[in-house]
Coordinates of C-alpha atoms and ligand atoms in Angstrom, one line a residue:
M1 CA 58.6 228.6 39.8
I2 CA 55.3 226.8 39.4
G3 CA 53.2 227.5 36.1
A4 CA 54.1 229.0 32.7
G5 CA 50.8 230.4 31.9
A6 CA 50.9 234.3 31.2
C7 CA 51.8 235.2 34.7
G8 CA 54.6 232.6 35.2
L9 CA 56.0 233.4 31.9
T10 CA 56.7 237.1 32.8
A11 CA 58.1 236.0 36.0
V12 CA 60.6 233.8 34.4
K13 CA 61.5 236.6 32.1
A14 CA 62.0 239.1 35.0
L15 CA 63.9 236.8 37.2
T16 CA 66.3 235.6 34.2
D17 CA 66.7 239.2 33.4
A18 CA 67.9 240.0 37.0
R19 CA 70.6 236.8 36.3
L20 CA 68.8 234.5 38.9
S21 CA 68.9 231.0 38.3
V22 CA 65.4 230.1 37.5
Q23 CA 63.8 226.7 37.1
C24 CA 60.0 226.8 35.9
F25 CA 57.9 223.7 36.4
E26 CA 54.9 223.6 34.0
K27 CA 52.3 220.6 33.9
S28 CA 51.4 221.2 30.4
D29 CA 53.5 220.5 27.2
R30 CA 53.4 224.3 26.2
V31 CA 53.2 227.8 27.6
G32 CA 49.9 229.9 27.8
G33 CA 47.8 228.1 30.4
N34 CA 44.1 229.3 30.3
W35 CA 44.7 230.6 26.9
V36 CA 45.4 227.0 25.4
F37 CA 42.2 226.0 24.2
K38 CA 41.8 222.2 25.1
N39 CA 45.1 222.5 27.1
K40 CA 46.8 219.2 27.8
N41 CA 46.8 220.3 31.4
G42 CA 43.0 219.8 31.6
L43 CA 42.9 223.3 33.6
S44 CA 42.0 225.6 30.9
S45 CA 38.5 227.3 31.1
A46 CA 38.7 228.5 27.5
Y47 CA 35.8 227.8 25.3
R48 CA 35.9 227.8 21.7
S49 CA 34.4 231.3 21.0
L50 CA 36.4 233.0 23.8
H51 CA 37.7 236.5 23.1
I52 CA 39.4 238.4 25.5
N53 CA 37.5 241.3 27.2
T54 CA 40.4 243.4 28.4
S55 CA 41.7 245.1 25.2
R56 CA 44.8 244.2 23.5
E57 CA 46.5 247.3 24.5
R58 CA 45.5 246.9 28.2
M59 CA 46.5 243.3 28.3
Q60 CA 50.0 243.3 26.5
F61 CA 53.0 243.0 28.5
R62 CA 54.8 246.6 28.3
D63 CA 58.0 245.1 27.0
F64 CA 56.2 243.0 24.0
P65 CA 53.3 244.7 22.3
M66 CA 50.5 242.5 20.6
P67 CA 51.0 242.6 16.8
K68 CA 49.3 245.8 15.4
H69 CA 47.1 243.7 13.1
Y70 CA 45.4 241.9 16.2
P71 CA 41.9 243.1 16.6
D72 CA 41.0 244.9 19.9
Y73 CA 39.7 241.9 21.3
P74 CA 41.4 238.9 19.9
K75 CA 40.3 235.2 20.1
H76 CA 41.9 232.8 22.5
D77 CA 44.2 231.2 19.7
L78 CA 45.8 234.6 18.9
I79 CA 46.2 235.3 22.6
A80 CA 47.9 231.7 23.0
R81 CA 50.0 232.3 20.1
Y82 CA 51.0 235.8 21.6
F83 CA 52.1 234.0 24.7
Q84 CA 54.1 231.6 22.8
D85 CA 55.8 234.3 20.9
Y86 CA 56.7 236.1 24.0
A87 CA 58.2 232.9 25.2
D88 CA 60.2 232.3 21.9
A89 CA 61.2 236.1 21.7
F90 CA 63.2 235.9 25.2
G91 CA 64.3 232.3 25.0
L92 CA 62.2 231.4 28.1
A93 CA 61.7 227.7 27.4
R94 CA 65.1 227.2 28.3
Q95 CA 64.0 227.7 31.9
I96 CA 61.0 225.7 31.7
R97 CA 60.5 222.2 32.3
F98 CA 57.5 221.0 30.5
E99 CA 55.1 218.1 31.4
T100 CA 56.3 218.4 35.1
T101 CA 53.7 218.8 37.9
V102 CA 54.7 220.1 41.3
E103 CA 52.9 217.9 43.5
R104 CA 54.1 219.0 47.0
A105 CA 55.9 222.1 48.0
V106 CA 57.3 221.7 51.6
P107 CA 59.2 224.4 53.5
R108 CA 62.8 223.5 54.4
A109 CA 64.1 224.2 58.1
E110 CA 66.9 226.4 56.6
G111 CA 64.4 228.3 54.3
G112 CA 63.2 227.6 50.8
F113 CA 61.3 224.6 49.7
R114 CA 61.5 221.1 48.6
L115 CA 59.5 220.2 45.6
T116 CA 58.1 216.7 44.8
L117 CA 57.8 216.4 41.0
S118 CA 56.0 214.3 38.8
H119 CA 56.9 213.8 35.1
H120 CA 54.4 213.1 32.5
A121 CA 56.4 212.9 29.1
H122 CA 54.5 210.7 26.6
D123 CA 51.3 210.6 28.6
S124 CA 48.8 213.0 30.2
P125 CA 48.6 214.6 33.4
G126 CA 46.5 212.7 35.8
S127 CA 47.6 209.3 34.3
P128 CA 50.2 207.4 36.2
C129 CA 53.2 209.2 36.0
S130 CA 56.4 207.9 34.6
S131 CA 58.7 209.2 37.5
S132 CA 58.8 211.2 40.3
T133 CA 61.9 213.4 41.8
V134 CA 62.6 215.8 44.8
E135 CA 64.6 218.9 44.2
D136 CA 65.3 221.8 46.6
F137 CA 65.0 225.6 45.7
D138 CA 65.9 228.6 47.9
A139 CA 62.7 230.6 46.9
L140 CA 59.7 229.7 45.6
V141 CA 57.4 231.7 42.9
V142 CA 53.8 230.5 42.4
A143 CA 51.8 231.2 39.3
N144 CA 49.5 228.3 39.1
G145 CA 46.5 230.7 38.1
H146 CA 43.5 230.8 40.0
H147 CA 40.7 230.3 37.2
W148 CA 40.7 226.5 36.9
D149 CA 39.1 225.0 40.0
P150 CA 35.3 225.2 39.6
A151 CA 33.2 226.6 42.3
W152 CA 29.7 225.2 42.6
P153 CA 27.0 226.8 44.6
E154 CA 27.6 226.4 48.3
P155 CA 25.5 225.3 49.9
A156 CA 24.1 223.5 46.8
I157 CA 20.8 224.7 45.4
A158 CA 18.1 222.8 47.1
G159 CA 16.6 219.6 45.6
E160 CA 17.9 217.3 42.8
F161 CA 18.0 217.7 39.1
S162 CA 17.2 215.0 36.6
G163 CA 19.0 216.6 33.6
L164 CA 22.4 217.8 32.8
E165 CA 24.5 219.8 35.4
M166 CA 27.7 221.2 34.4
H167 CA 30.3 223.9 35.4
S168 CA 31.3 226.6 32.8
H169 CA 34.8 225.4 33.2
A170 CA 33.7 222.3 31.2
Y171 CA 31.9 224.2 28.5
L172 CA 33.6 224.1 25.2
D173 CA 30.6 224.8 22.7
P174 CA 26.9 224.0 22.1
D175 CA 28.1 220.5 20.9
E176 CA 30.8 219.7 23.3
P177 CA 31.1 218.2 25.9
H178 CA 27.3 218.0 25.8
A179 CA 24.7 218.5 23.1
L180 CA 22.9 221.6 24.0
R181 CA 21.5 222.6 20.7
G182 CA 17.8 222.4 20.7
K183 CA 17.8 222.2 24.5
R184 CA 16.1 224.5 27.2
V185 CA 19.3 225.7 29.2
L186 CA 19.7 227.4 32.4
V187 CA 22.7 229.5 33.1
V188 CA 23.6 230.5 36.6
G189 CA 25.7 233.7 37.3
M190 CA 26.2 237.3 36.1
G191 CA 29.9 237.2 35.4
N192 CA 31.7 237.0 32.2
S193 CA 31.5 233.3 31.7
A194 CA 27.6 233.5 32.2
M195 CA 27.5 236.5 29.7
D196 CA 29.4 234.6 27.0
I197 CA 27.8 231.3 27.3
A198 CA 24.3 232.5 27.6
S199 CA 24.9 234.7 24.5
E200 CA 26.3 231.9 22.7
L201 CA 23.6 229.4 23.6
G202 CA 21.0 232.2 23.1
H203 CA 22.0 232.7 19.3
P204 CA 19.1 231.8 17.2
G205 CA 19.1 228.3 16.3
V206 CA 21.2 227.0 18.8
A207 CA 19.5 226.2 22.3
E208 CA 15.6 226.3 22.1
Q209 CA 15.6 228.6 25.2
V210 CA 18.1 230.1 27.5
F211 CA 17.4 231.4 30.9
L212 CA 19.9 233.3 32.9
A213 CA 19.6 233.5 36.6
A214 CA 20.9 236.3 38.5
R215 CA 21.2 236.3 42.4
R216 CA 22.6 239.9 42.1
G217 CA 22.5 242.5 39.5
A218 CA 25.3 243.6 37.5
W219 CA 26.3 246.5 35.5
V220 CA 26.6 245.0 32.0
L221 CA 29.2 247.1 30.4
P222 CA 29.6 247.3 26.5
K223 CA 32.9 246.1 25.1
Y224 CA 33.1 249.7 23.2
A225 CA 32.3 253.3 24.4
F226 CA 33.0 256.4 22.3
G227 CA 34.3 254.4 19.6
K228 CA 37.1 252.7 21.4
P229 CA 37.5 249.8 23.9
I230 CA 36.0 250.7 27.1
D231 CA 39.0 249.9 28.9
Q232 CA 41.3 252.3 27.0
G233 CA 41.4 255.4 29.1
T234 CA 38.4 257.7 30.0
V235 CA 37.2 261.0 29.1
I236 CA 36.9 261.7 32.9
P237 CA 40.3 263.3 33.9
S238 CA 42.1 261.5 36.8
F239 CA 41.9 264.7 39.2
V240 CA 38.4 264.5 39.4
P241 CA 37.5 263.0 42.7
A242 CA 36.2 259.2 42.8
R243 CA 32.8 260.0 43.8
V244 CA 32.3 262.4 41.1
R245 CA 33.9 260.0 38.6
R246 CA 31.5 257.1 39.8
A247 CA 28.5 259.5 39.3
L248 CA 29.7 260.4 35.9
A249 CA 30.1 256.9 34.8
E250 CA 26.8 255.9 36.1
L251 CA 25.2 258.7 34.3
W252 CA 26.8 257.9 30.9
F253 CA 25.7 254.1 31.6
R254 CA 22.0 255.4 32.0
L255 CA 22.3 257.5 28.8
A256 CA 24.3 254.9 26.7
V257 CA 23.0 251.6 27.8
G258 CA 19.7 252.3 29.7
R259 CA 18.2 250.4 32.8
L260 CA 19.1 247.0 33.1
E261 CA 15.6 246.4 34.8
D262 CA 14.1 247.2 31.1
F263 CA 15.8 244.0 30.2
G264 CA 14.3 241.9 33.0
L265 CA 17.5 241.9 34.9
P266 CA 17.7 242.7 38.6
K267 CA 18.7 246.4 39.5
P268 CA 22.3 246.4 40.7
D269 CA 22.4 246.6 44.6
H270 CA 25.6 248.3 44.3
H271 CA 27.7 251.2 42.4
L272 CA 29.2 250.4 39.0
D273 CA 32.7 250.5 40.4
Q274 CA 32.0 248.0 43.4
A275 CA 32.0 244.8 41.4
H276 CA 34.3 243.0 39.2
P277 CA 33.3 244.5 35.5
T278 CA 30.8 242.3 33.7
L279 CA 31.4 243.0 29.9
S280 CA 29.1 241.9 27.2
S281 CA 27.9 243.5 24.0
D282 CA 25.6 240.8 23.1
I283 CA 23.7 239.7 26.1
L284 CA 21.0 242.6 26.3
T285 CA 20.3 242.1 22.5
K286 CA 19.6 238.5 23.2
L287 CA 17.5 239.5 26.2
G288 CA 15.7 242.1 24.0
S289 CA 15.0 239.6 21.6
G290 CA 13.7 237.0 24.0
D291 CA 16.5 234.4 23.1
V292 CA 17.7 234.7 26.6
R293 CA 15.1 235.2 29.6
A294 CA 16.4 236.8 32.8
K295 CA 15.3 235.0 35.8
P296 CA 15.9 236.0 39.7
A297 CA 18.1 233.6 41.7
L298 CA 17.8 229.9 41.4
I299 CA 16.4 228.4 44.6
E300 CA 15.1 224.8 44.1
R301 CA 15.7 221.8 41.7
D302 CA 13.0 219.5 41.3
G303 CA 13.3 216.6 38.7
E304 CA 13.4 218.6 35.3
R305 CA 11.8 221.6 36.9
V306 CA 13.8 224.7 38.5
R307 CA 12.1 227.3 40.7
F308 CA 13.1 231.0 41.1
A309 CA 13.1 233.4 44.0
D310 CA 10.1 235.1 42.5
G311 CA 8.1 231.7 42.6
S312 CA 8.3 231.2 38.8
V313 CA 9.0 227.4 37.5
E314 CA 10.5 226.5 34.3
T315 CA 11.4 223.0 32.9
V316 CA 14.9 222.8 31.7
D317 CA 17.3 220.2 30.2
A318 CA 20.5 221.2 31.4
I319 CA 21.7 223.8 34.1
I320 CA 25.4 225.3 33.6
Y321 CA 26.9 227.0 36.8
A322 CA 28.8 230.0 35.8
T323 CA 29.6 230.4 39.3
G324 CA 33.2 231.2 39.4
Y325 CA 36.3 229.5 40.7
K326 CA 38.1 228.5 43.8
V327 CA 41.7 229.6 45.0
T328 CA 43.6 226.4 45.1
F329 CA 47.3 225.3 45.7
P330 CA 47.2 221.5 45.7
F331 CA 50.8 221.3 46.5
F332 CA 50.9 223.3 49.7
G333 CA 50.0 221.8 53.1
T334 CA 47.5 223.9 55.1
D335 CA 50.0 224.9 57.5
V336 CA 51.9 226.8 54.6
V337 CA 49.1 228.4 52.6
A338 CA 45.5 228.1 53.2
P339 CA 43.0 230.5 51.5
R340 CA 39.8 230.8 53.1
A341 CA 36.9 231.4 50.8
N342 CA 39.3 232.5 48.3
D343 CA 40.9 234.9 50.7
L344 CA 44.7 234.8 51.0
P345 CA 46.2 238.1 52.7
L346 CA 49.1 239.2 50.9
F347 CA 51.5 242.1 50.9
L348 CA 51.2 244.0 47.7
R349 CA 49.2 240.9 46.5
I350 CA 52.6 239.4 46.1
F351 CA 54.3 238.3 49.4
P352 CA 52.7 236.3 52.5
L353 CA 53.1 238.2 55.6
D354 CA 55.2 235.5 57.5
R355 CA 57.9 234.6 55.0
E356 CA 60.2 236.0 52.5
D357 CA 61.1 232.9 50.4
L358 CA 57.8 232.6 48.9
S359 CA 55.8 235.0 46.3
F360 CA 52.5 234.6 44.1
V361 CA 52.3 236.4 40.3
G362 CA 48.9 237.0 39.2
L363 CA 47.0 236.0 42.4
A364 CA 44.7 239.1 42.0
Q365 CA 41.5 240.2 40.2
P366 CA 42.2 243.5 38.6
V367 CA 39.8 245.9 37.2
G368 CA 42.0 246.0 33.8
A369 CA 43.9 242.9 32.6
I370 CA 46.2 240.9 34.8
M371 CA 49.4 240.6 32.6
P372 CA 51.0 244.3 33.0
L373 CA 50.4 243.7 36.9
A374 CA 52.0 240.4 37.0
E375 CA 54.9 241.7 34.9
A376 CA 55.3 244.5 37.4
Q377 CA 55.1 242.2 40.5
A378 CA 57.6 239.9 38.8
K379 CA 60.1 242.7 38.5
L380 CA 59.7 243.5 42.1
I381 CA 60.2 239.8 43.2
A382 CA 63.4 239.8 41.1
E383 CA 64.6 242.9 43.2
L384 CA 63.7 241.2 46.3
L385 CA 65.8 238.1 45.3
T386 CA 68.7 240.1 44.3
G387 CA 68.8 242.3 47.2
T388 CA 68.1 245.8 45.4
Y389 CA 64.8 245.9 47.1
E390 CA 64.1 245.2 50.7
L391 CA 60.7 244.5 52.2
P392 CA 59.4 246.6 55.0
N393 CA 59.5 244.8 58.4
G394 CA 56.7 242.4 59.3
A395 CA 54.7 244.5 61.5
E396 CA 54.5 247.2 58.7
R397 CA 53.5 244.6 56.2
K398 CA 50.7 243.4 58.2
R399 CA 49.5 246.9 59.2
R400 CA 49.6 248.2 55.6
T401 CA 48.0 244.8 54.3
E402 CA 45.1 244.9 56.9
R403 CA 44.3 248.6 55.8
E404 CA 44.5 247.9 51.8
R405 CA 42.1 244.8 52.6
A406 CA 39.8 246.8 54.8
E407 CA 39.4 249.4 51.9
M408 CA 38.9 246.7 49.4
F409 CA 36.3 245.0 51.5
A410 CA 34.7 248.3 52.1
R411 CA 34.5 249.1 48.4
Y412 CA 33.4 245.7 46.8
V413 CA 30.1 243.8 46.9
P414 CA 30.7 241.0 49.6
S415 CA 31.4 237.9 47.3
R416 CA 33.9 235.0 47.2
R417 CA 34.8 236.7 43.8
H418 CA 35.8 240.0 45.6
T419 CA 38.7 238.8 47.8
M420 CA 41.7 240.2 45.7
Q421 CA 40.4 243.2 43.8
L422 CA 42.8 245.6 42.5
D423 CA 42.7 248.8 40.6
Y424 CA 44.8 248.7 37.6
E425 CA 46.2 252.0 37.6
E426 CA 46.4 252.7 41.4
Y427 CA 48.2 249.4 41.8
L428 CA 50.7 249.9 39.2
A429 CA 51.4 253.3 41.1
S430 CA 51.5 251.7 44.4
L431 CA 54.0 249.0 43.4
A432 CA 56.1 251.9 41.6
A433 CA 56.1 253.8 45.1
E434 CA 56.8 250.8 47.1
T435 CA 59.7 249.7 44.8
R436 CA 61.5 253.1 45.4
A437 CA 60.8 253.0 49.2
G438 CA 62.1 249.4 49.3
R439 CA 65.3 250.3 47.2
A440 CA 66.1 252.9 49.6
R441 CA 65.8 250.5 52.6
A442 CA 68.1 248.1 50.9
R443 CA 70.5 250.8 50.1
H444 CA 70.3 252.4 53.7
R445 CA 70.9 248.9 55.2
A446 CA 73.9 248.4 52.9
A447 CA 75.2 251.6 53.9
R448 CA 75.0 250.7 57.5
A449 CA 76.6 247.7 57.1
G450 CA 79.3 249.4 55.1
S451 CA 79.1 246.6 52.4
P452 CA 80.1 247.2 49.0
G453 CA 76.3 246.8 48.2
A454 CA 76.1 250.5 49.5
E455 CA 77.3 251.6 46.1
R456 CA 75.2 249.7 44.2
R457 CA 72.3 251.4 42.4
P458 CA 69.4 249.6 40.7
Ligands
FAD1 C1 37.1 232.3 30.5 C2 38.2 233.2 31.0 C3 38.5 234.3 30.5 C4 39.5 235.3 30.8 N1 39.6 236.4 30.2 C5 40.4 237.4 30.5 C6 40.9 238.7 30.0 O1 40.3 239.0 29.0 N2 41.9 239.4 30.4 C7 42.5 239.2 31.6 O2 43.1 239.9 32.1 N3 42.2 238.0 32.2 C8 41.2 237.1 31.8 N4 41.0 235.9 32.3 C9 41.8 235.6 33.8 C10 42.8 234.7 33.6 O3 43.1 234.1 34.8 C11 44.0 235.2 32.9 O4 43.9 235.8 31.7 C12 45.5 234.5 32.8 O5 45.1 233.2 32.1 C13 46.0 234.2 34.2 O6 47.2 233.7 34.0 P1 48.0 232.8 35.0 O7 49.3 232.5 34.6 O8 47.9 233.5 36.4 O9 47.2 231.5 35.1 P2 46.8 230.2 34.0 O10 46.8 230.8 32.6 O11 45.9 229.6 34.6 O12 48.2 229.4 34.0 C14 48.7 228.4 35.3 C15 49.7 227.7 34.6 O13 50.3 227.1 35.9 C16 50.4 225.6 35.5 N5 50.2 224.7 36.8 C17 49.2 224.7 37.6 N6 49.5 223.9 38.7 C18 50.8 223.5 38.4 C19 51.5 222.5 39.1 N7 51.1 222.0 40.1 N8 52.7 222.2 38.7 C20 53.2 222.7 37.4 N9 52.3 223.6 36.8 C21 51.1 224.0 37.2 C22 48.9 225.3 34.4 O14 49.5 224.1 33.8 C23 49.3 226.6 33.7 O15 49.9 226.5 32.6 C24 39.9 235.1 32.2 C25 39.9 233.7 32.8 C26 38.9 232.8 32.1 C27 38.5 231.8 33.1
NAP2 N1 35.5 236.9 27.5 C1 36.4 237.0 28.5 O1 37.4 237.7 28.6 C2 35.9 236.2 29.9 C3 35.0 235.4 29.9 C4 34.7 234.7 31.1 C5 35.4 234.9 32.3 N2 36.4 236.0 32.2 C6 37.1 236.1 33.5 O2 37.2 235.0 34.4 C7 37.1 235.1 35.7 C8 36.0 234.3 36.2 O3 34.9 234.7 35.6 P1 33.5 234.0 35.9 O4 32.2 234.6 35.2 O5 33.7 232.5 35.5 O6 33.1 233.8 37.5 P2 32.8 235.2 38.4 O7 33.5 236.6 37.9 O8 33.5 234.6 39.9 O9 31.4 235.3 38.4 C9 30.8 234.3 39.1 C10 29.2 234.7 39.2 O10 28.4 233.5 39.7 C11 27.6 234.3 40.8 N3 27.5 233.1 41.8 C12 28.4 232.6 42.7 N4 27.9 231.8 43.5 C13 26.8 231.7 43.2 C14 25.6 231.0 43.8 N5 25.9 230.0 44.7 N6 24.4 231.0 43.2 C15 24.2 232.0 42.3 N7 25.0 232.8 41.7 C16 26.3 232.5 42.1 C17 28.4 235.5 41.3 O11 27.4 236.3 41.9 P3 28.0 237.2 43.1 O12 28.3 238.6 42.5 O13 26.7 237.4 43.8 O14 29.0 236.5 43.9 C18 28.8 236.0 40.0 O15 27.9 236.5 39.1 C19 36.9 236.6 35.8 O16 38.1 237.4 35.9 C20 36.3 237.1 34.5 O17 36.5 238.4 34.1 C21 36.7 236.7 31.1

C-alpha cells in the first residue's frame, strides 16, 4: 500500500480485517495526509482556517463515527485527530512504515510489483535519504492522494507579472508563507479553495482589496439548507426523476440564494448538478460588501497590472491561482500508469483495465465525501485479493468503464477537474451490486473447479 491518508488508512484496515499480509508505506511521520496542517511530507494543501465542507455525518467512516461533540463542519485539526484515532482504535500503525517514500513501483514479470523505497528517519522528505531498499509485493494498492500536485493555468496566462504569484496549495494564512495583509490580491478560480481563500483575505482588515476571477460561473451553495448541513439528505424523494430533481434544486437555489449575476459573478453555463459542488456561506456576503470584487477570466498579466476578459484592468500585488490539482504518480513509469490531463480510466474507479495486481483507493471526485466511498472500495479490493470476489472479464470491464465514462463526460462540464466524478449514493449502490455479482462469479468458478472454495460463503 502506498499512503496512509484517509483513504490508505481505511484500506489498511479492510485488508488487515481480511487477514491479508499488509505493508503500507507512508512518506510522513504520521497518518492523515492532507488533513495534517503543515504535514512533514510537504504535500498537504490544508490552510490554517480550513474546515471540511462535507459534513461530519457524510464524511465519517461507517465503522467509526466521528465524536458527537464534533461540530457539523470541523476544522482540519479535529479531522486529523479523527484519522489518528481511527488508526489507534484498530491498531493500524503496526502495518505502516512511516517516513518511507515509495520512489519507484515496477511490475514484475511474474506479477506484482518491485518497490524502491527511501527512508527518511531523522530528516525530512526531500533531503538526502538515509537509506534505500527494494522490496517485492504480490499486489499494490495506491492511495497517494490527488490534491497535492498544483495545477497552474495551462497554457500560462499571457504576459508577465512583477508581483507575487502563488498556488493555493502553498497558501497557509494571510501572513504565511507571504505577507498579504493590506495588499491587493487576485484569486483565480471558482472551486472551494478559491472560495475559502478569497473569503479569508476579503475579511475586513485583512487584504486591502480582493478580486475573484471566474472563467466560468459556479452555483455557490451555502453549507446549510433547511437548518441542516446541505449534504445531509434532501427533501426531494429519491423516486423523483433526475430531471425533476434538478429543476426543483435550481428553483430552491433561486429562492434561497438568488441570482449569482446579482453578486457580479458570471451566470453558470451549466445546470446545478453538472459541476463539482462549490460551497461557501461567506463569499456572497464578501461580494455583497465589496470586500471581494468579482471579475471575469484573467487574460493578461502586464507588470503589476492584470487584464480581464471584459477589458477591465486592475493593479494587484499578488495573484493566487486556486486552479486545482494534477493527478500524479511519480513512482510509476508511463508504461504502467499515465493519466492524461487527469484522466485515468479505471473499472469502478478502482481497477486498471489491464491488470489485477494493482488497485486505487480514493482516486475519485465525489459529490459527497470521499471517505465512505474509499472504505467501500477497500472492502472490495480485500475481497478480490482473498478470492471471494472475482472481476468480470477484461472485455466486460472495458465495456462498462467506457459506458460509465461516457455518462460522466456527458453530464459534467468539460474540465480537468471533471475526469473522475462520482455521485455518492449511486456509486455506493453500484459497488454493492457489483460486489454481489462478483461474489457469485467467484462461487461459480469455485464450484466448476470442484474446489473446497465452492462451499465458501463470504
Ligand atoms: C483544501 C482541501 C480541502 C478538502 N476538503 C474535503 C472535504 O471537506 N471532504 C472531502 O471528502 N474531501 C475533501 N478534500 C479532498 C481530499 O483529497 C480528501 O479529503 C482526502 O485528503 C483524501 O485522502 P487520501 O488518503 O486519498 O489522500 P491524502 O490525504 O493526500 O493522503 C495521501 C497520503 O499518501 C502519502 N504518500 C503520497 N505519495 C507517497 C509515496 N510515494 N510514498 C509514500 N507515501 C506517499 C502522503 O504522504 C499522504 O499521507 C479536500 C482537499 C483539499 C485540497
Ligand atoms: N473547505 C473545503 O472542504 C475545501 C476547500 C478547498 C478545496 N476543497 C476540495 O479540494 C479539491 C480541489 O479544490 P480546488 O478548489 O483547489 O480545485 P478545483 O475544484 O479543481 O477548482 C479549480 C478551479 O480553477 C478553475 N481553473 C482551472 N484552470 C483554470 C485556468 N487556467 N484559468 C482560470 N481558471 C481555472 C476551474 O475552472 P473550471 O471549472 O472552468 O475548470 C475551477 O473553478 C476539491 O475536491 C474541493 O472540493 C475542499
